[in-house]
Backbone as a ProteinNet text record, in pm:
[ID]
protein_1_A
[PRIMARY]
XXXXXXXXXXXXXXXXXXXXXXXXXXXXXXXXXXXXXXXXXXXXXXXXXXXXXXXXXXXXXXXXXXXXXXXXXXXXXXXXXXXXXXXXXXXXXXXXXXXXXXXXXXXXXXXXXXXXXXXXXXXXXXXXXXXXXXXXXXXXXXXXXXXXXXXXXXXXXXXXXXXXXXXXXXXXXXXXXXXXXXXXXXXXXXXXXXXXXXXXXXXXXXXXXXXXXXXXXXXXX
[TERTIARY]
-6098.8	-6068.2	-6169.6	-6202	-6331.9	-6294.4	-6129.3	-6087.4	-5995.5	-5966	-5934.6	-6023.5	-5994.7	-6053.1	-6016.8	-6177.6	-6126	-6054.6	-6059	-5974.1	-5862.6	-5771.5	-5663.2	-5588.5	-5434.5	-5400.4	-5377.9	-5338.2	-5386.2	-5267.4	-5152.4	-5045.9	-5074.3	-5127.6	-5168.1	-5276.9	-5359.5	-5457.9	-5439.6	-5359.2	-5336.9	-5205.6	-5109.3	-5083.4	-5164.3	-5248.2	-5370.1	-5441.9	-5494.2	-5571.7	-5432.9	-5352.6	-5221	-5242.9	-5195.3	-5216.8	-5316.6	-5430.1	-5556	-5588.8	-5604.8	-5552.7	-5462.8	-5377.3	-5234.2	-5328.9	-5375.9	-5374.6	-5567.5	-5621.1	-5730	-5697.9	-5597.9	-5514.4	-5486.9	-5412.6	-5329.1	-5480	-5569.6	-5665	-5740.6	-5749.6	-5841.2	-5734.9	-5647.7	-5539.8	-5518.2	-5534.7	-5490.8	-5334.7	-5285.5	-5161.5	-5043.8	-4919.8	-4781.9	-4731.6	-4688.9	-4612.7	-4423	-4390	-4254	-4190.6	-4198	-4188.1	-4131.2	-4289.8	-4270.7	-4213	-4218	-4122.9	-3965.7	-3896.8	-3786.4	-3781.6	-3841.1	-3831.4	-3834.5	-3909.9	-3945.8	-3851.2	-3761.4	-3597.5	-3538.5	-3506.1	-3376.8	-3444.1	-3564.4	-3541.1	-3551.7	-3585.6	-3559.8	-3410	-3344.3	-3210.5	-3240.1	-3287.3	-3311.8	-3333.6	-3382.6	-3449.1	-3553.3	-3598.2	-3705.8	-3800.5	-3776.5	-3818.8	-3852.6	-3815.7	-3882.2	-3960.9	-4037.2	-4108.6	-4262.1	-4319.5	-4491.8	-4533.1	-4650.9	-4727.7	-4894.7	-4943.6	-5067.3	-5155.9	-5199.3	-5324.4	-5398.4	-5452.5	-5565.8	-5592.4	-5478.8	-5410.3	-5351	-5424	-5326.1	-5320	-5435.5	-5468.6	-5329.7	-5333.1	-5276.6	-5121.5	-5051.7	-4945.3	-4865.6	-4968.7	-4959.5	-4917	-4980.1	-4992.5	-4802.5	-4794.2	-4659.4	-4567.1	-4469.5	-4385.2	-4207.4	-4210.4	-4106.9	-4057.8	-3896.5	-3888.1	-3967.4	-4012	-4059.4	-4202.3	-4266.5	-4398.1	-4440.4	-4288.4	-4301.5	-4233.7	-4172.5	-4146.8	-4262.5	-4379.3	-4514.1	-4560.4	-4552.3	-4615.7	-4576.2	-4470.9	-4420.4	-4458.3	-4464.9	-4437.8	-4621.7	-4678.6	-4844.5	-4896.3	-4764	-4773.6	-4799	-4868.6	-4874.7	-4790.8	-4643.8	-4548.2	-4437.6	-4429.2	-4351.9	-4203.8	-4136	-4035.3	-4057.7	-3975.1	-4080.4	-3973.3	-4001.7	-3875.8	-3779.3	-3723.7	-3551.1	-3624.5	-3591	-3599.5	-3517	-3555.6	-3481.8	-3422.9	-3256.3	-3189.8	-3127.1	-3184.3	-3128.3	-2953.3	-2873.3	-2749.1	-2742.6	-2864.7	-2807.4	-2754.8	-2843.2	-2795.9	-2619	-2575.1	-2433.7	-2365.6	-2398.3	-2356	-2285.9	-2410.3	-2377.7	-2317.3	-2344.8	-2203.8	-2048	-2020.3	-1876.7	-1848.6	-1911.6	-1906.3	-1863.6	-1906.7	-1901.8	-1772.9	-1747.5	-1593.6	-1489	-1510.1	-1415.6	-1383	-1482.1	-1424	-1378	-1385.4	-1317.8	-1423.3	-1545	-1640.2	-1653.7	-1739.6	-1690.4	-1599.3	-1513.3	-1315.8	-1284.3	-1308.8	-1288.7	-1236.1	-1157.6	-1148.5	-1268.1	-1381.4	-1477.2	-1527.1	-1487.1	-1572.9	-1431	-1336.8	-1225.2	-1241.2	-1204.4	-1163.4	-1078.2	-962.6	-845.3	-744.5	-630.6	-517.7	-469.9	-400.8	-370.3	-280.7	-208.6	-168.2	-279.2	-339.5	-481.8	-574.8	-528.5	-655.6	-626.6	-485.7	-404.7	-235.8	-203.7	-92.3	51.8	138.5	247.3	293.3	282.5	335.6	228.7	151.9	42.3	64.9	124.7	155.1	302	370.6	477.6	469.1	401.7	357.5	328.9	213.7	172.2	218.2	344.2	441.2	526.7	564.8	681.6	595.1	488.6	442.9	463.9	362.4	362.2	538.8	613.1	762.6	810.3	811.4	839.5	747.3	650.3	610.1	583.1	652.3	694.1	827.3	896.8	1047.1	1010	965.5	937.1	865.5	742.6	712.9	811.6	906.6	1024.9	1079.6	1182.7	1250.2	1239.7	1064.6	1022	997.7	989.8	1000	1138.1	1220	1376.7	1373.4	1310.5	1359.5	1459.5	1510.4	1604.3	1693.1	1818.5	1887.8	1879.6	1883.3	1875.7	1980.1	2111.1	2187	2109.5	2074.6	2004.7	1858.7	1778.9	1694.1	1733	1846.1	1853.9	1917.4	1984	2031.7	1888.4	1824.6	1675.4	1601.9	1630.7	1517.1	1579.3	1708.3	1797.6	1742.3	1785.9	1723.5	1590.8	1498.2	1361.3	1345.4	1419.1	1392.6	1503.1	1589.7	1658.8	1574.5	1437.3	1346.9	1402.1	1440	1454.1	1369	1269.9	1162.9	1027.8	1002.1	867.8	723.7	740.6	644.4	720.8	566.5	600.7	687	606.7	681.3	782.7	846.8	976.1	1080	1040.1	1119.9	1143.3	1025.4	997.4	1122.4	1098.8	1183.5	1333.9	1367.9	1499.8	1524.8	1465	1483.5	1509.5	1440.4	1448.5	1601.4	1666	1720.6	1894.2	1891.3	1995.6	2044.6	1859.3	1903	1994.4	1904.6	2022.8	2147	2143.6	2321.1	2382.8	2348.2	2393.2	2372.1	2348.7	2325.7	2450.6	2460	2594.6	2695.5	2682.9	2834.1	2871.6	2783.4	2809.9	2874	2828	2859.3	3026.6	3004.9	3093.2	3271.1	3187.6	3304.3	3360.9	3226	3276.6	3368.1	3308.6	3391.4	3528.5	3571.3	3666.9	3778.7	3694.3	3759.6	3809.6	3746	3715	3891.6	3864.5	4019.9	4131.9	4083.3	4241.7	4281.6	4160.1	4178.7	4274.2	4247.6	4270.8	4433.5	4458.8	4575.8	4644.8	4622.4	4703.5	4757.9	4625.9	4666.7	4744.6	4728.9	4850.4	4966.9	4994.8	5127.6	5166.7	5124.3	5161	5235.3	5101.9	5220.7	5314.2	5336	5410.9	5593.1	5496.3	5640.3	5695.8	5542.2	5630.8	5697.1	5655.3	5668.1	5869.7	5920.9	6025.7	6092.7	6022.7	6108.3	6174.8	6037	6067.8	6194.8	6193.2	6287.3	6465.5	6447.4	6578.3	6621.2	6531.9	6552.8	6614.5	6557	6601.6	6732.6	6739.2	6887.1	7003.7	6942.9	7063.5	7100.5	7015.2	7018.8	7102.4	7093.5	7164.6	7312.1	7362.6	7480.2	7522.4	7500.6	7498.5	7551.6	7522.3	7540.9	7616	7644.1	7736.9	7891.4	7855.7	8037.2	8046.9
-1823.1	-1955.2	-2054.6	-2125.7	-2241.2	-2359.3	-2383.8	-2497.4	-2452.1	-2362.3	-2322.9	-2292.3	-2360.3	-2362.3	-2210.1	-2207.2	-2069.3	-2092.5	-2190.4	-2184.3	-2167	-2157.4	-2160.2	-1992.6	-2001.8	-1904.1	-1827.7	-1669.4	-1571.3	-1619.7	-1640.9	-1685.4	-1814.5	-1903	-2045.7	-1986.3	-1927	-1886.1	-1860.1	-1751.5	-1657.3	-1777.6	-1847.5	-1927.7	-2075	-2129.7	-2214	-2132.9	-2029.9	-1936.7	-1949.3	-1892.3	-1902.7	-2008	-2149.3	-2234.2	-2292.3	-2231	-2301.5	-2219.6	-2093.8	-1956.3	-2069.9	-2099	-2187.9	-2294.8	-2356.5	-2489.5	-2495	-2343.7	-2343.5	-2270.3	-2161.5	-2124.2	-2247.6	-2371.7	-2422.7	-2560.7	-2553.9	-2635	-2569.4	-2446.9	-2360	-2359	-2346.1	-2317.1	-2449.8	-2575.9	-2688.8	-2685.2	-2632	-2638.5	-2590	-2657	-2590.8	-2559.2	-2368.7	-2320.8	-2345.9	-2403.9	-2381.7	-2428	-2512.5	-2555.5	-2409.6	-2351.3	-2249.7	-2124.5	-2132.3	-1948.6	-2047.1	-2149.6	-2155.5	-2161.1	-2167.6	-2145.7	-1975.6	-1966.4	-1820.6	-1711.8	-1777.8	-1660.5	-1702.4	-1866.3	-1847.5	-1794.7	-1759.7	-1706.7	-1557.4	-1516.1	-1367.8	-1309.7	-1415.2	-1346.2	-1335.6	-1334.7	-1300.6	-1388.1	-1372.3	-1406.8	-1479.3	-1654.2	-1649.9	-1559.7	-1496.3	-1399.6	-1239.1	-1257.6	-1089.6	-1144.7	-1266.3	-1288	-1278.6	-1235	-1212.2	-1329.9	-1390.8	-1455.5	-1402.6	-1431.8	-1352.6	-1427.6	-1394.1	-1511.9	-1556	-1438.2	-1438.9	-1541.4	-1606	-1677.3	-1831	-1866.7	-1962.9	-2081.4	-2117.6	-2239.3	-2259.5	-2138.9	-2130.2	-2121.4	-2063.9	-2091.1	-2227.9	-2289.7	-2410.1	-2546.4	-2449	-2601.1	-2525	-2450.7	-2429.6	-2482.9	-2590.6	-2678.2	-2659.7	-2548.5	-2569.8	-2396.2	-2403.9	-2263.3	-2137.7	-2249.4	-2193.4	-2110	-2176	-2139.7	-2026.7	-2060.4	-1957.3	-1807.4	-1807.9	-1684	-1649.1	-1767.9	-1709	-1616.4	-1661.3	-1655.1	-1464.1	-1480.8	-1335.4	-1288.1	-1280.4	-1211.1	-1156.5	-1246.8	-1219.5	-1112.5	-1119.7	-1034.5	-1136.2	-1258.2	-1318.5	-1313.3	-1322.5	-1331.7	-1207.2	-1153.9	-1051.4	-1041.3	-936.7	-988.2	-810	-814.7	-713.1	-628	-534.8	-389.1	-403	-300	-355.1	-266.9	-298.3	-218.6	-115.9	28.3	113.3	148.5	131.4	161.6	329.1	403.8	501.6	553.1	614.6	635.7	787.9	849.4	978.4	1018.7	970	1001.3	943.6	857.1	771.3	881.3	924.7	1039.6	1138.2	1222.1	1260.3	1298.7	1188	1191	1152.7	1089.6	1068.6	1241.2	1324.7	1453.9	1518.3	1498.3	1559.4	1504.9	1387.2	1347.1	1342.8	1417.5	1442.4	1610	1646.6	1779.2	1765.8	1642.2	1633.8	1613.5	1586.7	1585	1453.1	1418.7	1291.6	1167.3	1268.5	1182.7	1199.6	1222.6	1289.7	1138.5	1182.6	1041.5	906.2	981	940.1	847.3	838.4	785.9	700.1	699.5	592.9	491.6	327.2	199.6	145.1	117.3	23.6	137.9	94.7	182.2	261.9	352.8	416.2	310.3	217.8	107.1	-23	-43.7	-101.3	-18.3	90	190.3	195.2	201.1	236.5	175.1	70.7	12.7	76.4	112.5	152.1	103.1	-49.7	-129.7	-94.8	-63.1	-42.2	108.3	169.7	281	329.6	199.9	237.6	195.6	51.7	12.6	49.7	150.5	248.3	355.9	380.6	490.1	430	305.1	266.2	225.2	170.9	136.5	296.9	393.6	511.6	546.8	577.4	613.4	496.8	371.1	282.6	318.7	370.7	380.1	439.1	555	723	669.2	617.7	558.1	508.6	403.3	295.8	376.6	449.1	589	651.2	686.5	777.6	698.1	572.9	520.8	468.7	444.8	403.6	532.5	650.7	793	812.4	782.7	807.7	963.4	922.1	1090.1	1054.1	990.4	876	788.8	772.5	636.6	541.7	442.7	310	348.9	391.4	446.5	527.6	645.5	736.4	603.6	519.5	465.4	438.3	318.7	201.5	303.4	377.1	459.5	538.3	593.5	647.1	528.7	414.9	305.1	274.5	263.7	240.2	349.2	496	603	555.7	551.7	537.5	411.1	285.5	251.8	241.2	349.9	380.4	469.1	495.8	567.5	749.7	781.4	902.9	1041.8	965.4	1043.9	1061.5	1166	1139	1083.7	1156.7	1135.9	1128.3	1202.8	1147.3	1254.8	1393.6	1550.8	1528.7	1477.7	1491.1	1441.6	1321.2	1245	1375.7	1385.8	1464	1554.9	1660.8	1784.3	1688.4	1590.1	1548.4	1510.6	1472.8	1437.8	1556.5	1675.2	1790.1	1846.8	1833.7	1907.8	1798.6	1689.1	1590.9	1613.2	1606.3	1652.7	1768.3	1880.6	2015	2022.1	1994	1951.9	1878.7	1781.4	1669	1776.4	1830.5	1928.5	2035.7	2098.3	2200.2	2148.5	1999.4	1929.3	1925	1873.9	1879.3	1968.5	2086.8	2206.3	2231	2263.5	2288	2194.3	2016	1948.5	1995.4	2026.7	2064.9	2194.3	2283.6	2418.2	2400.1	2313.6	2215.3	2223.7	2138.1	2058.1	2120.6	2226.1	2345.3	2461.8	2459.6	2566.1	2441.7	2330.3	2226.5	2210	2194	2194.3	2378.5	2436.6	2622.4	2624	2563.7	2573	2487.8	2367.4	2274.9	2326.1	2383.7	2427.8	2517.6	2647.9	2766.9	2693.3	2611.3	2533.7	2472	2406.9	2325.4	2471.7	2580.4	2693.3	2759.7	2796	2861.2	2738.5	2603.6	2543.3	2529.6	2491.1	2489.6	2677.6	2798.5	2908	2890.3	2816.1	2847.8	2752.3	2641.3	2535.2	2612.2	2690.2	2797.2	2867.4	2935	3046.9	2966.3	2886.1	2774	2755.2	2714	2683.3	2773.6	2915.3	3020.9	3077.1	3070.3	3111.6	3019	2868.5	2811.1	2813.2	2863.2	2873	3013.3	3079.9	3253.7	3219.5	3123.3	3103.9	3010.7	2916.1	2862.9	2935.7	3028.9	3154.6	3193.9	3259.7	3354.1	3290	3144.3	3044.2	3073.4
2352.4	2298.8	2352.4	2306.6	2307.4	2431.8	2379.6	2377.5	2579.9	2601.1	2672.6	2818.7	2940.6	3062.3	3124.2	3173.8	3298.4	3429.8	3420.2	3564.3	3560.5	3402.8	3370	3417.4	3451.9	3433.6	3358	3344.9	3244.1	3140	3145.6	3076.1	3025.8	3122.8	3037.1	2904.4	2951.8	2878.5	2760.9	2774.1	2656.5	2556	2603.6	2513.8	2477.2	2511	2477.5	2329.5	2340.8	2273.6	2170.4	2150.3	2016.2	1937.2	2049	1977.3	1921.7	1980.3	1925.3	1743.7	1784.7	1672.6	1565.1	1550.9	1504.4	1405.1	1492.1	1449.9	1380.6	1406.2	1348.7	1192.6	1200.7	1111.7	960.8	1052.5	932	894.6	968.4	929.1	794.8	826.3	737.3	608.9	621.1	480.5	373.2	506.8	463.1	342.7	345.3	253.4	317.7	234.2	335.8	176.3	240.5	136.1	153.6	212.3	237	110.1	46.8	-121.2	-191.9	-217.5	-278.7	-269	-114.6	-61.6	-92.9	-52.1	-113.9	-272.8	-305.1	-484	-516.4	-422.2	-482.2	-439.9	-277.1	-214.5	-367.4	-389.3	-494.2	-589	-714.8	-772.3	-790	-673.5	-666.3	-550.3	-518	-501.8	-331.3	-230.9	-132.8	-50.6	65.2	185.6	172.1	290.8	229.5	321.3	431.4	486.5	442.4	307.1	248.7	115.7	121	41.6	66.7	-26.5	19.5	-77.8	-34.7	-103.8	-72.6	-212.6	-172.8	-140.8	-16	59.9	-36.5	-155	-163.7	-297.1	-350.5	-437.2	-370.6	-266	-166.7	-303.4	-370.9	-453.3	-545.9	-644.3	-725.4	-690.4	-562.9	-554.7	-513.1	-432.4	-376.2	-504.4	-615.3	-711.2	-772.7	-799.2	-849.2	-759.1	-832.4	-782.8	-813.7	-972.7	-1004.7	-1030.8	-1046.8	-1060.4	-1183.5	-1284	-1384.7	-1375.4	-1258.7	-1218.2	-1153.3	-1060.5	-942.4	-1049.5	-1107.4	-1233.2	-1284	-1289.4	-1386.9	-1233.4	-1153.2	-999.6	-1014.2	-987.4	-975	-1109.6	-1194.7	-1321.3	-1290.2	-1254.8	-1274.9	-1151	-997.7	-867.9	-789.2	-786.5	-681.5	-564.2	-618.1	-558.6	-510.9	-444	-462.2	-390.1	-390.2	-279.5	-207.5	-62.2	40.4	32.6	21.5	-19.1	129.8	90.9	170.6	301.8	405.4	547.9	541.9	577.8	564.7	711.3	705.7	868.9	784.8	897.6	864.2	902.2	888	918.1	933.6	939.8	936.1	1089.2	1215.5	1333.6	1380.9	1253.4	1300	1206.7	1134.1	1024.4	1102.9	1191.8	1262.4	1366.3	1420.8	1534.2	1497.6	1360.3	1312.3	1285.9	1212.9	1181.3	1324.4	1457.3	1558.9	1564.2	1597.2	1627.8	1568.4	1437	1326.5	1404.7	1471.1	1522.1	1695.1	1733.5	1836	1945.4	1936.3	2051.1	2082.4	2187.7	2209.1	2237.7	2233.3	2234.4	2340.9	2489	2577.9	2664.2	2820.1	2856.5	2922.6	2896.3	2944.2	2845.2	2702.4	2598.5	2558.4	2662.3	2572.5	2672.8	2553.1	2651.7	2582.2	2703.2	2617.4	2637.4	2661.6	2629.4	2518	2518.1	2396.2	2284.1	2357	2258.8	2194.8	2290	2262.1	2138.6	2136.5	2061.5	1920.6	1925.8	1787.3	1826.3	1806.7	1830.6	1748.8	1777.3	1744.7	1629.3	1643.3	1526.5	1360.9	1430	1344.1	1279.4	1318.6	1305.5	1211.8	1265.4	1196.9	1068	1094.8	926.4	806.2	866.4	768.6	740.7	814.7	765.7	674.9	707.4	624.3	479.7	461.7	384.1	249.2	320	252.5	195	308.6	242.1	113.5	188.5	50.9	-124.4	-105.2	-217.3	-286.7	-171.9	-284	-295.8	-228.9	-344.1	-464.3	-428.3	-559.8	-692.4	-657.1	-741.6	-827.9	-690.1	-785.9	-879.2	-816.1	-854.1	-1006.2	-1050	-1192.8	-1250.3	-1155.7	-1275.9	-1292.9	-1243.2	-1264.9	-1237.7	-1110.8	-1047.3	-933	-887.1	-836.7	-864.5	-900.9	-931.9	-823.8	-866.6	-777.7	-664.1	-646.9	-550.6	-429.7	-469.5	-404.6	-319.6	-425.3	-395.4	-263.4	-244.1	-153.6	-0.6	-39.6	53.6	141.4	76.2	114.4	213.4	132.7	177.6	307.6	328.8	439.6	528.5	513.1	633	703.3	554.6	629.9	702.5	688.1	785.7	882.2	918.6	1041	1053.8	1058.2	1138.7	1124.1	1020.3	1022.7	939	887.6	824.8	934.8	920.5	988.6	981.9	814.7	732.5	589.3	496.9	341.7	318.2	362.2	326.1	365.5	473.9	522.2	488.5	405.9	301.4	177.1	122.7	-5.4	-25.3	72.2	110.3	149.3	165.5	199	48.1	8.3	-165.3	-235.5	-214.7	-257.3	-223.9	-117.8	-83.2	-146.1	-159	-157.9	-305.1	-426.4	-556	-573	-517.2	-501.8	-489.6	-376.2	-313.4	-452.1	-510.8	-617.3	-684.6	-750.7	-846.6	-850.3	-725.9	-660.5	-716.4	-620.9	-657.9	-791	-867.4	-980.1	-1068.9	-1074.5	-1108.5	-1024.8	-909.9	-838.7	-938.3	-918.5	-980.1	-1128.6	-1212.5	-1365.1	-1399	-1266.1	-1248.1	-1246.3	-1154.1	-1116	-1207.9	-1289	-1430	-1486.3	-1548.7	-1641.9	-1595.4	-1479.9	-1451.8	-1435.8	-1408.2	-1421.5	-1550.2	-1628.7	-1794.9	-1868.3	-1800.9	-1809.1	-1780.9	-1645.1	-1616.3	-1679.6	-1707.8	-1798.1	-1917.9	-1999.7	-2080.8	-2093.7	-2021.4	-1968.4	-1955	-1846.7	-1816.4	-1947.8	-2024.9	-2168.2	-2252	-2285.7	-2346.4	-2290.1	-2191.3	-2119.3	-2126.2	-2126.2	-2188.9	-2320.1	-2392	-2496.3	-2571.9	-2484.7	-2543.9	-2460.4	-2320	-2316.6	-2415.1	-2452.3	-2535.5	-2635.3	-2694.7	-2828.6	-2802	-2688.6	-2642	-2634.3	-2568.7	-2572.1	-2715.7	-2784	-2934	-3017.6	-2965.5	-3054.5	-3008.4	-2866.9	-2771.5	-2859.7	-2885.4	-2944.7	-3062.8	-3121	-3270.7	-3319.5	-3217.4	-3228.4	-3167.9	-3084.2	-3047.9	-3151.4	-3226	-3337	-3440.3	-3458.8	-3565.9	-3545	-3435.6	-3404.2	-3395.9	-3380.1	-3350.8	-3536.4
[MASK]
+++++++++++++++++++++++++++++++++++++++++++++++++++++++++++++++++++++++++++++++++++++++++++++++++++++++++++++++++++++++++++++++++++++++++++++++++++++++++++++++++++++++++++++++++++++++++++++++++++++++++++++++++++++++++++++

């Protein structure tokens, strides 16, 4: 640097030399693009930090003032916008894959309590959430009457399901039973209706018999 003393220290030095670099920089350019890189983020959607302008074009971008220009700007390349930075994910890929098989989980890699980690309430939530909406499921397939519904909705939340299957299979097993009964009751019916009827002839067969006993003593006076 020209402008910069030796007697200076190496740190003074070396920032003296920047700024001199700087300010010999914006002498030589004589122009400020900041105008145009904000014209040019909004009309390409971005950053004004992933915009290129081409040095070699300083004149011609400088005079474009409006969004219409800066579109000729780009359309012609002057202007470009700077491809996306690529962060890779395969090494985070990786290690979720490892801890999906259990590595890494050890007590050395935990912080926070086990309620801190995954809270109970949080837990139950999303159980109750799931059971409520295999009811509600059923309940609009009418694989459920509203009876059965509210009674269900009551268990699950007296905390007696574990999960969804465990509901499922209690549903499974309650239809059945309702099903038995059913049968069981019509069976029921079916021999009270049997015997009634037996009992009805069996009377009216002695009514007959009375009838005819009196009708033969009748005769015989």
């Amino acid at each position: 640097c020209r402008n910069a003393s030796p007697l200076l220290s190496s740190v003074t030095w070396k920032r003296s030399c920047v700024c001199c670099w700087r300010e010999s920089r914006r002498l030589e350019i004589m122009v400020c693009l900041r105008l145009q890189k904000r014209l040019a983020a909004s009309v390409l959607n971005c950053g004004k930090k992933k915009i290129w302008l081409d040095p070699n074009e300083v004149n011609d971008i400088a005079v474009a003032n409006s969004r219409q220009n800066i579109r000729k700007l780009v359309k012609d390349g002057y202007i470009l916008k700077k491809a996306q930075t690529i962060h890779s994910r395969s090494r985070v890929n990786r290690l979720h894959e490892a801890k999906r098989k259990g590595r890494h989980t050890g007590p050395g890699k935990r912080k926070g309590t086990r309620e801190a980690r995954l809270p109970e309430k949080l837990v139950w939530m999303r159980r109750m959430r799931v059971l409520r909406r295999l009811l509600k499921k059923y309940r609009e397939a009418e694989k459920i009457d509203r009876h059965m519904y509210h009674d269900l909705y009551m268990r699950a939340k007296g905390n007696q399901y574990r999960n969804k299957t465990h509901l499922m299979e209690f549903i499974w097993k309650a239809k059945a039973e309702k099903r038995r009964l059913e049968v069981l009751e019509n069976q029921a019916k079916a021999r009270r209706a049997k015997a009634k009827a037996l009992k009805n002839r069996r009377a009216e067969r002695k009514v007959r018999k009375l009838e005819g006993g009196a009708d033969v003593k009748a005769e015989s006076k």
